Amino acid sequence: MPGAGTPILDQVFDRDSLYALRSAVAAHASQAGLPQGRVGDLVAAVHELAANAVRHGAGHGRLRVWKHDQSLYCLVADDGPPQDAGAAGGTEQQSRDAALWRIGSGRGLWLVRQLADQLSLSSGPHGTTATVIFTFGPPEPDPPFHLSQHS
Amino acid sequence: MTTVGADAQITDLTVNDHACLTFGEPEELLDLTAAFVRDGLSSGLKVVWLSDAAPAQAVSELARRGIAVESAVAAGQMTAAAWEGHLLSGQAFTADHAMGWLSGEMAACRQEGFPGLRVAVDMSWALRPVTGVEQLPDFEEGVAAALAGTKVSVLCQYDRERFDPVTLASVAAFHTRAVAAATYYQDAVLRICRQYAPPGIRLAGEIDFKAEEPLALALAEAIRLDGDITVNMADLAFIDASCVRMIVDATRGLAASRRVVLQCHAPIAARFVLFGAADVLGVSVVTVHER
């Protein structure tokens, strides 16, 4: 991962903590200097990825956010043990496969692609990981991200 | 928590009802009051609303909800007033004075030839430093007695978050009905309830796929009623893709003659446009601004 140093946010989540996850993402993205309109887009994108992990993946996961080269990277991984398949509701199949994330999520991943500057998905024996990148855009005259809160 | 049907609906009230309305937020009070006023005016009744708001502001809040209050005020069919000089006299409350005010309104209504009277009173004055507040139960008891056999209904409006349960319980017995907004879902971050004026549903807080079931129920009930539908999202801070899609899909199934208004802040409006809401016949996405 490019510049995957110390994350500015590292938080696990499950079905009951998505609200807390969204609040944390909004606060950290805002503090990192992402413009307010883009903060809302980032929160929406991270929520859709986390919702996929909850609904179509392991049922829980982990979010890491870090800053690198004028971009915010958000990595969502459903890297826990899979849920008991019997506990799944309706037709949703529990799977470790990103292909089923795509099918099960309806328009969720589509929305993420509309909002993020970049989205990548990968699947492996340890589950599915999704990374979205939000760039800060052209530097402003007095860029807030030159503050060193996260040194 | 789903509490549909726990209380009477504001639209169920009839003559000589003495109803106790409880509300959770100002938006809900205004919505329920607007429905009470609308139904009274359309039945040709005289309507009086006493509240905290300045009369002009009260009228404009009702007008914003599609009620033709300005013309009713001009015609003498509707009065919006403050408590002072009506229910209260110089920051003092006495049951006798308040009953005298109500009797005067009832007599005036008869003289003016209206077939009946609807009175709504926002009771939050009783949370202020007003002397004589201990006479509140006496007033409520007096109202109950005064309405028997008349064409007058009174709607007492209590903020359930601010009045203590003991006070609410002490006045509840004097009312013929308890009224509240039909609530489909409520927890610390989300509230889904019916909106009465204009008809539709109201979402406040943050909504995601976990609330798909109550959202589907609320939409289905709104669709089952006739006419145009408003989805009021003015107090909604977040909505995820699955809920946007559910609302847009619900609008697609409607007859072309029915209009749907999606009211929300700009970022959420952008989401609805992205999901094609603006391309559905009869649907308009209306951006609201911070008040």
XYZ file of N, CA and C in Angstrom, chain B residues 159-285:
381
model
N -45.163 18.912 24.865
C -43.847 18.437 24.433
C -43.441 17.273 25.340
N -43.419 16.063 24.775
C -43.199 14.905 25.644
C -41.767 14.799 26.146
N -40.854 15.533 25.487
C -39.463 15.510 25.953
C -39.267 16.443 27.152
N -40.115 17.466 27.258
C -39.863 18.498 28.259
C -40.816 18.440 29.446
N -42.026 17.939 29.233
C -42.931 17.797 30.371
C -42.585 16.516 31.118
N -42.624 16.589 32.437
C -42.313 15.384 33.212
C -43.504 14.436 33.174
N -43.238 13.137 33.323
C -44.302 12.127 33.216
C -45.422 12.338 34.240
N -45.072 12.888 35.406
C -46.094 13.082 36.442
C -47.126 14.118 35.977
N -46.633 15.240 35.427
C -47.550 16.264 34.919
C -48.413 15.705 33.788
N -47.767 14.996 32.847
C -48.512 14.437 31.716
C -49.594 13.479 32.207
N -49.239 12.650 33.201
C -50.218 11.692 33.724
C -51.357 12.414 34.436
N -51.042 13.535 35.112
C -52.067 14.225 35.891
C -53.097 14.906 34.995
N -52.719 15.266 33.760
C -53.679 15.916 32.867
C -54.309 14.938 31.874
N -53.679 13.779 31.676
C -54.132 12.843 30.632
C -55.580 12.416 30.849
N -55.966 12.211 32.104
C -57.288 11.664 32.406
C -58.416 12.589 31.958
N -58.138 13.900 31.816
C -59.193 14.848 31.444
C -59.426 14.901 29.941
N -58.625 14.164 29.173
C -58.737 14.211 27.717
C -59.500 13.005 27.200
N -60.196 13.219 26.066
C -60.945 12.108 25.474
C -60.063 11.245 24.587
N -58.971 11.808 24.100
C -58.100 11.050 23.203
C -56.643 11.459 23.393
N -55.771 10.513 23.166
C -54.340 10.819 23.067
C -53.978 10.799 21.586
N -53.271 11.833 21.135
C -52.916 11.950 19.723
C -51.405 12.061 19.596
N -50.838 11.358 18.630
C -49.409 11.496 18.342
C -49.192 11.146 16.876
N -48.074 11.565 16.331
C -47.723 11.198 14.960
C -47.491 9.693 14.902
N -47.994 9.045 13.853
C -47.698 7.624 13.652
C -46.198 7.484 13.446
N -45.568 6.675 14.279
C -44.119 6.531 14.228
C -43.775 5.115 13.782
N -42.999 5.015 12.714
C -42.634 3.704 12.184
C -41.344 3.190 12.798
N -40.492 4.125 13.167
C -39.216 3.714 13.764
C -38.655 4.883 14.553
N -38.062 4.583 15.678
C -37.406 5.628 16.456
C -36.295 5.032 17.300
N -35.103 5.555 17.154
C -34.027 5.253 18.103
C -33.170 6.509 18.232
N -31.991 6.362 18.809
C -31.193 7.552 19.112
C -30.760 8.313 17.869
N -30.645 7.629 16.713
C -30.123 8.317 15.537
C -31.136 8.469 14.404
N -32.289 7.852 14.506
C -33.231 7.895 13.378
C -34.671 7.925 13.854
N -35.473 8.720 13.152
C -36.914 8.711 13.390
C -37.626 8.699 12.044
N -38.552 7.754 11.887
C -39.374 7.677 10.675
C -40.815 7.822 11.130
N -41.487 8.895 10.706
C -42.892 9.029 11.098
C -43.712 9.550 9.932
N -45.027 9.480 10.112
C -45.914 9.984 9.090
C -45.914 11.505 9.155
N -46.070 12.139 7.992
C -46.284 13.578 7.956
C -47.721 13.797 7.490
N -48.391 14.761 8.121
C -49.822 14.950 7.876
C -50.132 16.134 6.973
N -49.269 17.141 6.986
C -49.538 18.333 6.180
C -48.227 18.940 5.693
N -47.889 18.790 4.426
C -48.581 17.986 3.411
C -48.364 16.500 3.655
N -49.300 15.645 3.234
C -49.222 14.223 3.573
C -47.977 13.546 3.008
N -47.456 12.613 3.772
C -46.274 11.867 3.339
C -45.579 11.261 4.530
N -44.250 11.197 4.454
C -43.475 10.686 5.580
C -42.328 11.644 5.871
N -41.795 11.516 7.086
C -40.692 12.378 7.487
C -39.573 11.512 8.054
N -38.359 11.758 7.556
C -37.179 11.042 8.035
C -36.264 12.054 8.700
N -35.818 11.754 9.917
C -34.916 12.667 10.612
C -33.766 11.883 11.218
N -32.552 12.423 11.110
C -31.374 11.762 11.664
C -30.531 11.136 10.568
N -30.169 9.861 10.731
C -29.370 9.152 9.731
C -30.039 7.819 9.427
N -30.175 7.509 8.134
C -30.849 6.257 7.773
C -29.948 5.397 6.897
N -29.926 4.090 7.181
C -29.219 3.165 6.303
C -30.013 1.859 6.194
N -29.388 0.866 5.547
C -30.100 -0.375 5.199
C -30.742 -1.059 6.391
N -30.240 -0.788 7.603
C -30.812 -1.442 8.776
C -32.265 -1.041 8.987
N -32.653 0.117 8.438
C -34.029 0.605 8.629
C -34.877 0.385 7.375
N -34.437 -0.539 6.489
C -35.193 -0.762 5.246
C -36.629 -1.200 5.516
N -36.801 -2.022 6.549
C -38.133 -2.574 6.807
C -39.139 -1.486 7.236
N -38.833 -0.670 8.280
C -39.780 0.389 8.616
C -39.928 1.435 7.510
N -38.844 1.679 6.735
C -38.947 2.635 5.625
C -39.918 2.105 4.573
N -39.828 0.803 4.277
C -40.731 0.201 3.287
C -42.179 0.308 3.764
N -42.396 0.079 5.051
C -43.746 0.165 5.616
C -44.283 1.589 5.523
N -43.442 2.558 5.889
C -43.859 3.964 5.852
C -44.194 4.387 4.422
N -43.347 3.981 3.456
C -43.602 4.331 2.053
C -44.885 3.675 1.557
N -45.067 2.405 1.936
C -46.256 1.677 1.481
C -47.523 2.346 2.003
N -47.503 2.793 3.254
C -48.693 3.445 3.808
C -48.951 4.792 3.150
N -47.894 5.532 2.873
C -48.048 6.831 2.217
C -48.619 6.647 0.810
N -48.171 5.578 0.151
C -48.621 5.325 -1.216
C -50.077 4.867 -1.233
N -50.464 4.138 -0.167
C -51.830 3.622 -0.093
C -52.847 4.766 0.020
N -52.436 5.868 0.661
C -53.315 7.034 0.731
C -53.375 7.675 -0.658
N -54.421 8.454 -0.886
C -54.562 9.113 -2.180
C -53.692 10.358 -2.234
N -53.495 10.839 -3.433
C -52.916 12.164 -3.608
C -51.401 12.186 -3.667
N -50.895 13.407 -3.609
C -49.459 13.619 -3.732
C -48.752 13.257 -2.429
N -47.475 12.952 -2.551
C -46.705 12.492 -1.395
C -45.464 13.370 -1.218
N -45.225 13.770 0.015
C -43.984 14.470 0.331
C -43.114 13.566 1.199
N -41.851 13.429 0.815
C -40.900 12.754 1.692
C -40.011 13.864 2.267
N -40.286 14.220 3.525
C -39.598 15.332 4.170
C -38.302 14.823 4.804
N -37.175 15.222 4.203
C -35.869 14.797 4.700
C -35.048 16.003 5.138
N -35.744 17.094 5.498
C -35.061 18.339 5.868
C -34.138 18.141 7.071
N -34.488 17.209 7.951
C -33.650 16.956 9.129
C -32.863 15.657 8.998
N -32.658 15.223 7.756
C -31.899 13.991 7.541
C -30.450 14.343 7.193
N -29.508 13.749 7.914
C -28.098 14.084 7.708
C -27.374 13.043 6.857
N -27.908 11.827 6.796
C -27.241 10.783 6.008
C -28.275 9.799 5.488
N -28.081 9.356 4.230
C -28.909 8.281 3.682
C -28.013 7.423 2.809
N -28.136 6.107 2.911
C -27.243 5.266 2.112
C -27.912 4.844 0.806
N -27.125 4.151 -0.036
C -27.593 3.827 -1.388
C -28.851 2.978 -1.349
N -28.940 2.031 -0.405
C -30.091 1.139 -0.429
C -31.379 1.874 -0.109
N -31.310 2.874 0.774
C -32.529 3.627 1.108
C -32.893 4.620 -0.004
N -31.878 5.237 -0.626
C -32.163 6.115 -1.770
C -32.872 5.308 -2.852
N -32.318 4.113 -3.115
C -32.884 3.279 -4.172
C -34.309 2.849 -3.830
N -34.540 2.541 -2.555
C -35.879 2.106 -2.152
C -36.909 3.226 -2.375
N -36.521 4.460 -2.039
C -37.443 5.588 -2.213
C -37.677 5.860 -3.703
N -36.592 5.833 -4.489
C -36.742 6.094 -5.930
C -37.585 4.996 -6.578
N -37.356 3.744 -6.187
C -38.147 2.634 -6.748
C -39.621 2.781 -6.393
N -39.891 3.250 -5.152
C -41.287 3.413 -4.728
C -41.989 4.469 -5.582
N -41.246 5.527 -5.960
C -41.872 6.582 -6.767
C -42.144 6.107 -8.190
N -41.347 5.169 -8.676
C -41.530 4.682 -10.051
C -42.851 3.948 -10.229
N -43.319 3.307 -9.153
C -44.521 2.503 -9.277
C -45.814 3.303 -9.207
N -45.719 4.613 -8.976
C -46.929 5.414 -8.781
C -47.574 5.801 -10.099
N -48.899 6.004 -10.029
C -49.617 6.495 -11.208
C -49.054 7.854 -11.604
N -49.079 8.133 -12.901
C -48.472 9.359 -13.415
C -49.157 10.606 -12.869
N -50.407 10.460 -12.426
C -51.151 11.614 -11.930
C -50.704 12.048 -10.536
N -49.943 11.184 -9.856
C -49.543 11.512 -8.486
C -48.137 12.088 -8.473
N -48.009 13.186 -7.757
C -46.702 13.817 -7.687
C -45.994 13.445 -6.387
N -44.682 13.396 -6.446
C -43.880 13.114 -5.262
C -42.861 14.232 -5.094
N -42.811 14.794 -3.899
C -41.820 15.830 -3.607
C -40.803 15.252 -2.636
N -39.539 15.259 -3.033
C -38.459 14.809 -2.153
C -37.761 16.066 -1.638
N -37.965 16.374 -0.358
C -37.389 17.586 0.250
C -36.136 17.205 1.015
N -35.005 17.804 0.679
C -33.772 17.457 1.406
C -32.705 18.522 1.185
N -31.619 18.425 1.944
C -30.502 19.332 1.766
C -29.723 18.958 0.499
N -28.919 19.914 0.028
C -28.250 19.765 -1.259
C -27.446 18.468 -1.415
N -26.632 18.047 -0.414
C -25.844 16.832 -0.633
C -26.728 15.594 -0.836
N -27.842 15.532 -0.113
C -28.742 14.388 -0.263
C -29.527 14.508 -1.565
N -29.879 15.736 -1.935
C -30.553 15.953 -3.218
C -29.671 15.448 -4.366
N -28.371 15.711 -4.265
C -27.434 15.274 -5.303
C -27.444 13.751 -5.424
N -27.562 13.081 -4.281
C -27.594 11.613 -4.270
C -28.847 11.105 -4.999
N -29.992 11.743 -4.723
C -31.236 11.323 -5.378
C -31.157 11.555 -6.886
N -30.533 12.665 -7.283
C -30.397 12.948 -8.711
C -29.496 11.900 -9.359
N -28.423 11.529 -8.650
C -27.501 10.509 -9.156
C -28.239 9.188 -9.396
N -29.187 8.876 -8.531
C -29.938 7.627 -8.658
C -31.170 7.773 -9.558
N -31.257 8.879 -10.269
C -32.277 9.006 -11.308
C -33.624 9.521 -10.855
N -33.724 10.026 -9.613
C -35.034 10.460 -9.111
C -35.627 11.572 -9.975
N -34.764 12.479 -10.452
C -35.273 13.630 -11.198
C -35.821 13.218 -12.556
N -35.472 11.997 -13.011
C -35.945 11.545 -14.321
C -37.272 10.807 -14.234
N -37.749 10.560 -12.994
C -39.017 9.852 -12.849
C -40.151 10.861 -12.998
N -41.116 10.519 -13.845
C -42.246 11.416 -14.102
C -42.985 11.722 -12.806
N -43.227 12.992 -12.542
C -44.003 13.377 -11.363
C -43.173 13.599 -10.115
N -41.870 13.269 -10.176
C -41.024 13.418 -8.990
C -40.251 14.733 -9.076
N -40.291 15.527 -8.014
C -39.403 16.679 -7.964
C -38.530 16.622 -6.722
N -37.264 16.950 -6.917
C -36.314 16.998 -5.812
C -36.175 18.458 -5.416
